[in-house]
Amino acid sequence: MTTTPRVDHALVDRLDDAVTGVHDVVNAEATDVDAAYAVQEALVARRLDRGARQVGWKLGFTSLAKMAQMGVSDVIVGRLTSDMHVPDGGAVHLPRLIHPRVEPEVAYRLARDVSPDDDLLAAVDAVAPALEIIDSRYRDFCFTLADVVADNTSAAGFAIGPWTALRDAGELGGLPVALSVDGEVAETGTTDAILGHPLEALPALAGMARRRGFRLRAGQVILAGAATAAVPLTAGTSVVGRVDGLGSVRIEVSGEAR
Ligand code: OOG
Ligand code: MG
Protein backbone atom coordinates (compact mmCIF):
# COMPACT_ATOMS: atom_id res chain seq x y z
CA MET A 1 0.00 0.00 0.00
CA THR A 2 1.31 3.47 -0.81
CA THR A 3 1.58 6.14 1.88
CA THR A 4 -1.18 8.71 1.57
CA PRO A 5 0.05 11.83 -0.24
CA ARG A 6 -1.22 15.28 0.76
CA VAL A 7 -4.46 16.03 -1.01
CA ASP A 8 -4.49 18.93 -3.49
CA HIS A 9 -7.71 20.47 -2.18
CA ALA A 10 -7.67 23.26 -4.76
CA LEU A 11 -7.86 20.64 -7.52
CA VAL A 12 -10.63 18.76 -5.67
CA ASP A 13 -12.60 22.03 -5.48
CA ARG A 14 -12.05 22.79 -9.16
CA LEU A 15 -13.14 19.33 -10.31
CA ASP A 16 -16.13 19.21 -7.95
CA ASP A 17 -17.27 22.68 -9.11
CA ALA A 18 -16.98 21.45 -12.70
CA VAL A 19 -19.31 18.51 -11.90
CA THR A 20 -21.90 20.49 -9.93
CA GLY A 21 -21.72 23.62 -12.11
CA VAL A 22 -21.56 21.57 -15.36
CA HIS A 23 -18.58 23.32 -16.92
CA ASP A 24 -15.15 22.20 -18.06
CA VAL A 25 -11.77 23.16 -16.57
CA VAL A 26 -8.33 23.43 -18.13
CA ASN A 27 -6.36 20.30 -17.36
CA ALA A 28 -3.86 20.32 -14.53
CA GLU A 29 -1.05 18.60 -16.51
CA ALA A 30 -0.43 16.58 -13.36
CA THR A 31 2.24 13.88 -13.32
CA ASP A 32 1.97 12.33 -9.84
CA VAL A 33 -0.41 9.37 -10.10
CA ASP A 34 -0.36 8.62 -6.34
CA ALA A 35 -1.36 12.22 -5.58
CA ALA A 36 -4.05 11.93 -8.26
CA TYR A 37 -5.62 8.88 -6.55
CA ALA A 38 -5.74 10.93 -3.32
CA VAL A 39 -7.57 13.71 -5.20
CA GLN A 40 -9.96 11.13 -6.68
CA GLU A 41 -10.81 9.77 -3.24
CA ALA A 42 -11.46 13.27 -1.88
CA LEU A 43 -13.49 14.20 -4.95
CA VAL A 44 -15.71 11.12 -4.64
CA ALA A 45 -16.07 11.83 -0.90
CA ARG A 46 -17.84 15.06 -1.93
CA ARG A 47 -20.47 12.97 -3.76
CA LEU A 48 -20.79 10.73 -0.70
CA ASP A 49 -21.25 13.83 1.49
CA ARG A 50 -24.13 14.80 -0.79
CA GLY A 51 -25.82 11.45 -0.10
CA ALA A 52 -24.48 9.11 -2.80
CA ARG A 53 -23.09 5.65 -1.98
CA GLN A 54 -20.14 3.94 -3.60
CA VAL A 55 -21.60 1.09 -5.64
CA GLY A 56 -18.60 -0.10 -7.59
CA TRP A 57 -15.34 0.33 -9.42
CA LYS A 58 -14.36 0.91 -13.02
CA LEU A 59 -11.26 0.17 -14.98
CA GLY A 60 -10.07 2.48 -17.73
CA PHE A 61 -7.71 2.07 -20.68
CA THR A 62 -7.94 -1.72 -20.66
CA SER A 63 -8.38 -1.69 -24.46
CA LEU A 64 -6.13 -0.54 -27.29
CA ALA A 65 -9.11 1.25 -28.86
CA LYS A 66 -9.44 3.48 -25.78
CA MET A 67 -5.71 3.99 -25.34
CA ALA A 68 -5.44 5.07 -28.96
CA GLN A 69 -8.49 7.34 -28.72
CA MET A 70 -7.24 9.13 -25.59
CA GLY A 71 -3.46 8.90 -26.06
CA VAL A 72 -3.01 7.30 -22.65
CA SER A 73 -1.62 3.83 -22.02
CA ASP A 74 -1.87 2.63 -18.43
CA VAL A 75 -4.76 0.87 -16.72
CA ILE A 76 -6.54 3.15 -14.24
CA VAL A 77 -9.28 2.64 -11.63
CA GLY A 78 -12.20 4.90 -10.74
CA ARG A 79 -15.15 4.78 -8.36
CA LEU A 80 -18.82 4.34 -9.32
CA THR A 81 -21.42 6.01 -7.11
CA SER A 82 -25.19 5.51 -6.79
CA ASP A 83 -25.91 8.96 -8.28
CA MET A 84 -24.26 7.81 -11.53
CA HIS A 85 -26.55 4.80 -11.99
CA VAL A 86 -29.03 4.85 -14.88
CA PRO A 87 -31.56 2.00 -15.00
CA ASP A 88 -31.56 -0.16 -18.15
CA GLY A 89 -33.79 1.75 -20.61
CA GLY A 90 -33.61 4.89 -18.45
CA ALA A 91 -32.93 8.48 -19.42
CA VAL A 92 -29.64 10.35 -19.33
CA HIS A 93 -30.30 14.08 -19.05
CA LEU A 94 -27.83 15.98 -21.27
CA PRO A 95 -28.01 19.38 -19.51
CA ARG A 96 -26.46 17.79 -16.40
CA LEU A 97 -23.35 16.79 -18.35
CA ILE A 98 -20.50 18.73 -19.99
CA HIS A 99 -19.62 16.81 -23.18
CA PRO A 100 -20.58 13.20 -22.46
CA ARG A 101 -19.54 10.15 -24.44
CA VAL A 102 -20.76 6.56 -24.16
CA GLU A 103 -18.90 3.28 -24.49
CA PRO A 104 -19.86 -0.42 -24.33
CA GLU A 105 -18.48 -2.44 -21.43
CA VAL A 106 -18.70 -5.74 -19.57
CA ALA A 107 -19.79 -5.57 -15.91
CA TYR A 108 -19.13 -8.02 -13.08
CA ARG A 109 -20.91 -8.25 -9.73
CA LEU A 110 -19.27 -9.11 -6.42
CA ALA A 111 -21.12 -11.68 -4.31
CA ARG A 112 -19.01 -11.02 -1.23
CA ASP A 113 -16.43 -8.74 0.30
CA VAL A 114 -12.92 -9.31 -1.03
CA SER A 115 -9.87 -9.15 1.17
CA PRO A 116 -6.49 -8.34 -0.38
CA ASP A 117 -5.37 -11.98 -0.62
CA ASP A 118 -8.68 -13.36 -1.97
CA ASP A 119 -9.12 -14.53 -5.53
CA LEU A 120 -11.30 -11.80 -7.03
CA LEU A 121 -12.71 -14.12 -9.72
CA ALA A 122 -14.07 -16.46 -7.02
CA ALA A 123 -15.97 -13.54 -5.49
CA VAL A 124 -17.73 -12.63 -8.77
CA ASP A 125 -21.14 -14.23 -9.22
CA ALA A 126 -22.54 -12.56 -12.34
CA VAL A 127 -21.70 -10.79 -15.58
CA ALA A 128 -23.70 -8.33 -17.70
CA PRO A 129 -23.47 -6.03 -20.72
CA ALA A 130 -23.05 -2.41 -19.66
CA LEU A 131 -22.85 1.13 -20.99
CA GLU A 132 -20.55 3.67 -19.41
CA ILE A 133 -21.07 7.42 -19.77
CA ILE A 134 -17.81 9.30 -19.47
CA ASP A 135 -17.72 13.08 -19.13
CA SER A 136 -14.19 14.35 -18.58
CA ARG A 137 -14.27 17.54 -16.58
CA TYR A 138 -11.23 18.67 -18.62
CA ARG A 139 -11.62 20.83 -21.72
CA ASP A 140 -11.80 18.78 -24.94
CA PHE A 141 -11.14 15.52 -22.99
CA CYS A 142 -7.48 16.58 -22.90
CA PHE A 143 -5.59 15.14 -19.94
CA THR A 144 -2.51 13.35 -18.65
CA LEU A 145 -2.85 9.98 -16.95
CA ALA A 146 -2.65 11.67 -13.51
CA ASP A 147 -5.23 14.30 -14.57
CA VAL A 148 -7.80 11.66 -15.55
CA VAL A 149 -7.17 9.62 -12.39
CA ALA A 150 -7.80 12.74 -10.28
CA ASP A 151 -11.03 13.33 -12.24
CA ASN A 152 -12.32 9.90 -11.14
CA THR A 153 -11.42 8.52 -14.60
CA SER A 154 -14.13 10.66 -16.28
CA ALA A 155 -16.87 8.56 -14.59
CA ALA A 156 -20.31 10.16 -14.99
CA GLY A 157 -22.88 7.39 -15.47
CA PHE A 158 -23.44 3.72 -16.09
CA ALA A 159 -26.26 1.36 -17.03
CA ILE A 160 -26.20 -2.40 -16.55
CA GLY A 161 -28.14 -4.92 -18.66
CA PRO A 162 -29.44 -8.30 -17.51
CA TRP A 163 -27.15 -10.24 -15.17
CA THR A 164 -26.14 -13.82 -16.10
CA ALA A 165 -24.75 -16.08 -13.40
CA LEU A 166 -21.05 -16.50 -14.14
CA ARG A 167 -21.39 -20.30 -13.99
CA ASP A 168 -24.05 -20.18 -16.77
CA ALA A 169 -22.30 -17.60 -18.92
CA GLY A 170 -19.96 -19.85 -20.92
CA GLU A 171 -16.79 -18.51 -22.53
CA LEU A 172 -16.58 -14.73 -22.11
CA GLY A 173 -13.62 -14.26 -24.44
CA GLY A 174 -14.10 -13.31 -28.09
CA LEU A 175 -17.74 -12.20 -27.79
CA PRO A 176 -18.72 -9.56 -30.38
CA VAL A 177 -19.55 -6.16 -28.85
CA ALA A 178 -21.54 -3.41 -30.60
CA LEU A 179 -22.55 0.12 -29.72
CA SER A 180 -25.58 1.37 -31.68
CA VAL A 181 -27.19 4.79 -31.85
CA ASP A 182 -30.81 4.85 -33.06
CA GLY A 183 -30.35 1.37 -34.49
CA GLU A 184 -27.21 2.26 -36.48
CA VAL A 185 -24.02 0.48 -35.44
CA ALA A 186 -21.50 3.14 -34.37
CA GLU A 187 -18.64 1.01 -32.96
CA THR A 188 -17.82 -2.69 -32.91
CA GLY A 189 -15.23 -4.77 -31.12
CA THR A 190 -14.94 -7.96 -29.14
CA THR A 191 -14.60 -8.70 -25.45
CA ASP A 192 -10.99 -9.71 -26.11
CA ALA A 193 -10.26 -6.01 -26.65
CA ILE A 194 -10.27 -5.88 -22.83
CA LEU A 195 -6.72 -6.91 -21.86
CA GLY A 196 -6.82 -9.87 -24.27
CA HIS A 197 -9.67 -11.52 -22.32
CA PRO A 198 -12.38 -9.75 -20.29
CA LEU A 199 -11.69 -11.82 -17.17
CA GLU A 200 -8.18 -10.29 -17.12
CA ALA A 201 -9.85 -7.14 -15.79
CA LEU A 202 -10.26 -8.93 -12.45
CA PRO A 203 -6.60 -9.60 -11.60
CA ALA A 204 -5.80 -6.10 -12.95
CA LEU A 205 -8.27 -4.58 -10.49
CA ALA A 206 -7.21 -6.92 -7.67
CA GLY A 207 -3.57 -5.85 -8.08
CA MET A 208 -4.42 -2.16 -7.99
CA ALA A 209 -6.80 -2.64 -5.07
CA ARG A 210 -4.06 -4.42 -3.13
CA ARG A 211 -1.48 -1.74 -3.88
CA ARG A 212 -3.78 1.17 -3.13
CA GLY A 213 -5.80 -0.28 -0.26
CA PHE A 214 -9.17 -0.22 -2.06
CA ARG A 215 -11.85 -2.28 -0.30
CA LEU A 216 -13.99 -4.30 -2.71
CA ARG A 217 -17.40 -5.05 -1.19
CA ALA A 218 -20.30 -7.46 -1.65
CA GLY A 219 -22.85 -6.17 -4.15
CA GLN A 220 -20.43 -3.80 -5.87
CA VAL A 221 -20.25 -3.66 -9.65
CA ILE A 222 -17.00 -3.70 -11.64
CA LEU A 223 -16.81 -2.19 -15.13
CA ALA A 224 -14.03 -3.94 -17.03
CA GLY A 225 -13.29 -1.04 -19.41
CA ALA A 226 -14.60 -0.17 -22.84
CA ALA A 227 -14.26 -2.69 -25.65
CA THR A 228 -14.43 0.06 -28.33
CA ALA A 229 -13.76 3.79 -28.64
CA ALA A 230 -16.40 6.07 -27.06
CA VAL A 231 -18.95 8.09 -29.07
CA PRO A 232 -20.55 11.46 -28.15
CA LEU A 233 -24.05 11.35 -26.64
CA THR A 234 -26.54 13.15 -28.88
CA ALA A 235 -29.86 14.63 -27.74
CA GLY A 236 -32.93 12.56 -28.54
CA THR A 237 -31.08 9.37 -29.42
CA SER A 238 -31.42 5.84 -28.07
CA VAL A 239 -28.09 4.08 -27.38
CA VAL A 240 -27.74 0.30 -27.12
CA GLY A 241 -24.71 -1.67 -26.00
CA ARG A 242 -24.73 -5.32 -26.99
CA VAL A 243 -22.44 -8.17 -26.01
CA ASP A 244 -23.31 -11.32 -27.98
CA GLY A 245 -24.26 -14.11 -25.59
CA LEU A 246 -24.93 -11.69 -22.71
CA GLY A 247 -27.64 -9.47 -24.22
CA SER A 248 -28.02 -5.73 -24.39
CA VAL A 249 -28.54 -2.57 -22.36
CA ARG A 250 -30.11 0.73 -23.46
CA ILE A 251 -30.18 4.38 -22.46
CA GLU A 252 -32.34 7.24 -23.83
CA VAL A 253 -30.63 10.61 -24.19
CA SER A 254 -33.01 13.36 -23.08
CA GLY A 255 -32.82 17.17 -23.08
CA GLU A 256 -30.84 19.49 -25.32
CA ALA A 257 -27.05 19.68 -25.33
CA ARG A 258 -25.74 22.72 -23.52
C1 OOG B 1 -11.22 7.99 -19.34
C2 OOG B 1 -12.02 6.76 -18.98
C3 OOG B 1 -11.57 5.48 -19.67
C4 OOG B 1 -12.39 3.14 -20.30
O1 OOG B 1 -13.33 2.33 -20.30
O2 OOG B 1 -11.33 2.92 -20.90
C5 OOG B 1 -12.58 4.40 -19.55
C6 OOG B 1 -11.70 8.66 -20.62
O3 OOG B 1 -11.67 8.05 -21.68
O4 OOG B 1 -12.08 9.85 -20.52
O5 OOG B 1 -13.57 4.52 -18.88
MG1 MG C 1 -15.10 3.07 -19.45
Coordinates of C-alpha atoms in Angstrom, one line a residue, residues 47-196:
R47 CA -20.5 13.0 -3.8
L48 CA -20.8 10.7 -0.7
D49 CA -21.2 13.8 1.5
R50 CA -24.1 14.8 -0.8
G51 CA -25.8 11.5 -0.1
A52 CA -24.5 9.1 -2.8
R53 CA -23.1 5.6 -2.0
Q54 CA -20.1 3.9 -3.6
V55 CA -21.6 1.1 -5.6
G56 CA -18.6 -0.1 -7.6
W57 CA -15.3 0.3 -9.4
K58 CA -14.4 0.9 -13.0
L59 CA -11.3 0.2 -15.0
G60 CA -10.1 2.5 -17.7
F61 CA -7.7 2.1 -20.7
T62 CA -7.9 -1.7 -20.7
S63 CA -8.4 -1.7 -24.5
L64 CA -6.1 -0.5 -27.3
A65 CA -9.1 1.3 -28.9
K66 CA -9.4 3.5 -25.8
M67 CA -5.7 4.0 -25.3
A68 CA -5.4 5.1 -29.0
Q69 CA -8.5 7.3 -28.7
M70 CA -7.2 9.1 -25.6
G71 CA -3.5 8.9 -26.1
V72 CA -3.0 7.3 -22.6
S73 CA -1.6 3.8 -22.0
D74 CA -1.9 2.6 -18.4
V75 CA -4.8 0.9 -16.7
I76 CA -6.5 3.1 -14.2
V77 CA -9.3 2.6 -11.6
G78 CA -12.2 4.9 -10.7
R79 CA -15.1 4.8 -8.4
L80 CA -18.8 4.3 -9.3
T81 CA -21.4 6.0 -7.1
S82 CA -25.2 5.5 -6.8
D83 CA -25.9 9.0 -8.3
M84 CA -24.3 7.8 -11.5
H85 CA -26.6 4.8 -12.0
V86 CA -29.0 4.8 -14.9
P87 CA -31.6 2.0 -15.0
D88 CA -31.6 -0.2 -18.1
G89 CA -33.8 1.8 -20.6
G90 CA -33.6 4.9 -18.5
A91 CA -32.9 8.5 -19.4
V92 CA -29.6 10.4 -19.3
H93 CA -30.3 14.1 -19.0
L94 CA -27.8 16.0 -21.3
P95 CA -28.0 19.4 -19.5
R96 CA -26.5 17.8 -16.4
L97 CA -23.3 16.8 -18.4
I98 CA -20.5 18.7 -20.0
H99 CA -19.6 16.8 -23.2
P100 CA -20.6 13.2 -22.5
R101 CA -19.5 10.1 -24.4
V102 CA -20.8 6.6 -24.2
E103 CA -18.9 3.3 -24.5
P104 CA -19.9 -0.4 -24.3
E105 CA -18.5 -2.4 -21.4
V106 CA -18.7 -5.7 -19.6
A107 CA -19.8 -5.6 -15.9
Y108 CA -19.1 -8.0 -13.1
R109 CA -20.9 -8.3 -9.7
L110 CA -19.3 -9.1 -6.4
A111 CA -21.1 -11.7 -4.3
R112 CA -19.0 -11.0 -1.2
D113 CA -16.4 -8.7 0.3
V114 CA -12.9 -9.3 -1.0
S115 CA -9.9 -9.1 1.2
P116 CA -6.5 -8.3 -0.4
D117 CA -5.4 -12.0 -0.6
D118 CA -8.7 -13.4 -2.0
D119 CA -9.1 -14.5 -5.5
L120 CA -11.3 -11.8 -7.0
L121 CA -12.7 -14.1 -9.7
A122 CA -14.1 -16.5 -7.0
A123 CA -16.0 -13.5 -5.5
V124 CA -17.7 -12.6 -8.8
D125 CA -21.1 -14.2 -9.2
A126 CA -22.5 -12.6 -12.3
V127 CA -21.7 -10.8 -15.6
A128 CA -23.7 -8.3 -17.7
P129 CA -23.5 -6.0 -20.7
A130 CA -23.0 -2.4 -19.7
L131 CA -22.8 1.1 -21.0
E132 CA -20.6 3.7 -19.4
I133 CA -21.1 7.4 -19.8
I134 CA -17.8 9.3 -19.5
D135 CA -17.7 13.1 -19.1
S136 CA -14.2 14.4 -18.6
R137 CA -14.3 17.5 -16.6
Y138 CA -11.2 18.7 -18.6
R139 CA -11.6 20.8 -21.7
D140 CA -11.8 18.8 -24.9
F141 CA -11.1 15.5 -23.0
C142 CA -7.5 16.6 -22.9
F143 CA -5.6 15.1 -19.9
T144 CA -2.5 13.4 -18.6
L145 CA -2.8 10.0 -16.9
A146 CA -2.7 11.7 -13.5
D147 CA -5.2 14.3 -14.6
V148 CA -7.8 11.7 -15.5
V149 CA -7.2 9.6 -12.4
A150 CA -7.8 12.7 -10.3
D151 CA -11.0 13.3 -12.2
N152 CA -12.3 9.9 -11.1
T153 CA -11.4 8.5 -14.6
S154 CA -14.1 10.7 -16.3
A155 CA -16.9 8.6 -14.6
A156 CA -20.3 10.2 -15.0
G157 CA -22.9 7.4 -15.5
F158 CA -23.4 3.7 -16.1
A159 CA -26.3 1.4 -17.0
I160 CA -26.2 -2.4 -16.6
G161 CA -28.1 -4.9 -18.7
P162 CA -29.4 -8.3 -17.5
W163 CA -27.2 -10.2 -15.2
T164 CA -26.1 -13.8 -16.1
A165 CA -24.8 -16.1 -13.4
L166 CA -21.1 -16.5 -14.1
R167 CA -21.4 -20.3 -14.0
D168 CA -24.0 -20.2 -16.8
A169 CA -22.3 -17.6 -18.9
G170 CA -20.0 -19.8 -20.9
E171 CA -16.8 -18.5 -22.5
L172 CA -16.6 -14.7 -22.1
G173 CA -13.6 -14.3 -24.4
G174 CA -14.1 -13.3 -28.1
L175 CA -17.7 -12.2 -27.8
P176 CA -18.7 -9.6 -30.4
V177 CA -19.5 -6.2 -28.8
A178 CA -21.5 -3.4 -30.6
L179 CA -22.5 0.1 -29.7
S180 CA -25.6 1.4 -31.7
V181 CA -27.2 4.8 -31.8
D182 CA -30.8 4.9 -33.1
G183 CA -30.4 1.4 -34.5
E184 CA -27.2 2.3 -36.5
V185 CA -24.0 0.5 -35.4
A186 CA -21.5 3.1 -34.4
E187 CA -18.6 1.0 -33.0
T188 CA -17.8 -2.7 -32.9
G189 CA -15.2 -4.8 -31.1
T190 CA -14.9 -8.0 -29.1
T191 CA -14.6 -8.7 -25.4
D192 CA -11.0 -9.7 -26.1
A193 CA -10.3 -6.0 -26.6
I194 CA -10.3 -5.9 -22.8
L195 CA -6.7 -6.9 -21.9
G196 CA -6.8 -9.9 -24.3

